[in-house]
Amino acid sequence: MHTCPRCELKKAETVSKSPVEGAWEVYQCQHCFFTWRSSEPETITNPEKYNPAFKIDPSEVETAVQVPAVPDRKI
């Protein structure tokens, strides 16, 4: 498990790996659903350097009233 940069919980799992060994991995927090690549800058990957304006309180995730809808796919 990895620490989520956004909610700071240690609930992020590896969800994908580069076809080129070691090039990058994709992680997703199983609590707040934030997703990021290991190849992104530390301002995205490091909880201490992640922009505080975008951090969330993990206790508020369960009571979040508005979740953005996923739009229909354009064909």
GROMACS .gro file of C-alpha atoms in nm:
model
   75
    1MET     CA    1   0.000   0.000   0.000
    2HIS     CA    2   0.104   0.358  -0.071
    3THR     CA    3   0.015   0.684   0.104
    4CYS     CA    4  -0.237   0.894  -0.088
    5PRO     CA    5  -0.110   1.248  -0.157
    6ARG     CA    6  -0.464   1.389  -0.138
    7CYS     CA    7  -0.617   1.231   0.177
    8GLU     CA    8  -0.292   1.102   0.331
    9LEU     CA    9  -0.432   0.759   0.414
   10LYS     CA   10  -0.219   0.453   0.346
   11LYS     CA   11  -0.487   0.297   0.126
   12ALA     CA   12  -0.351   0.339  -0.225
   13GLU     CA   13  -0.290   0.031  -0.438
   14THR     CA   14  -0.102  -0.025  -0.759
   15VAL     CA   15  -0.363  -0.055  -1.035
   16SER     CA   16  -0.142  -0.062  -1.345
   17LYS     CA   17   0.220  -0.097  -1.450
   18SER     CA   18   0.406   0.018  -1.758
   19PRO     CA   19   0.466  -0.242  -2.028
   20VAL     CA   20   0.828  -0.131  -1.999
   21GLU     CA   21   0.952  -0.270  -1.667
   22GLY     CA   22   0.998   0.004  -1.409
   23ALA     CA   23   0.897   0.299  -1.631
   24TRP     CA   24   0.590   0.392  -1.424
   25GLU     CA   25   0.308   0.259  -1.209
   26VAL     CA   26  -0.045   0.393  -1.156
   27TYR     CA   27  -0.183   0.410  -0.803
   28GLN     CA   28  -0.537   0.464  -0.681
   29CYS     CA   29  -0.649   0.547  -0.328
   30GLN     CA   30  -0.918   0.303  -0.224
   31HIS     CA   31  -1.068   0.564   0.010
   32CYS     CA   32  -1.088   0.892  -0.189
   33PHE     CA   33  -1.026   0.742  -0.536
   34PHE     CA   34  -0.743   0.983  -0.623
   35THR     CA   35  -0.529   0.832  -0.900
   36TRP     CA   36  -0.171   0.924  -0.995
   37ARG     CA   37   0.137   0.793  -1.179
   38SER     CA   38   0.471   0.731  -1.014
   39SER     CA   39   0.633   0.935  -1.293
   40GLU     CA   40   0.453   1.259  -1.198
   41PRO     CA   41   0.638   1.537  -1.012
   42GLU     CA   42   0.668   1.534  -0.634
   43THR     CA   43   0.403   1.806  -0.613
   44ILE     CA   44   0.159   1.530  -0.713
   45THR     CA   45   0.317   1.217  -0.564
   46ASN     CA   46   0.448   1.341  -0.228
   47PRO     CA   47   0.180   1.411   0.038
   48GLU     CA   48   0.405   1.674   0.200
   49LYS     CA   49   0.439   1.867  -0.128
   50TYR     CA   50   0.084   1.815  -0.260
   51ASN     CA   51  -0.105   2.146  -0.290
   52PRO     CA   52  -0.301   2.192   0.037
   53ALA     CA   53  -0.586   2.357  -0.157
   54PHE     CA   54  -0.661   2.018  -0.315
   55LYS     CA   55  -0.628   1.802  -0.003
   56ILE     CA   56  -0.938   1.650   0.148
   57ASP     CA   57  -1.035   1.543   0.496
   58PRO     CA   58  -1.068   1.163   0.481
   59SER     CA   59  -1.357   1.171   0.729
   60GLU     CA   60  -1.563   1.378   0.483
   61VAL     CA   61  -1.537   1.132   0.193
   62GLU     CA   62  -1.822   0.914   0.317
   63THR     CA   63  -2.057   1.210   0.349
   64ALA     CA   64  -1.968   1.378   0.020
   65VAL     CA   65  -2.299   1.480  -0.131
   66GLN     CA   66  -2.188   1.568  -0.481
   67VAL     CA   67  -1.988   1.329  -0.690
   68PRO     CA   68  -1.926   1.443  -1.048
   69ALA     CA   69  -2.115   1.237  -1.301
   70VAL     CA   70  -1.924   1.053  -1.569
   71PRO     CA   71  -2.047   1.192  -1.903
   72ASP     CA   72  -2.172   0.964  -2.178
   73ARG     CA   73  -1.908   0.855  -2.425
   74LYS     CA   74  -1.902   1.049  -2.750
   75ILE     CA   75  -1.899   0.830  -3.055
   0.00000   0.00000   0.00000
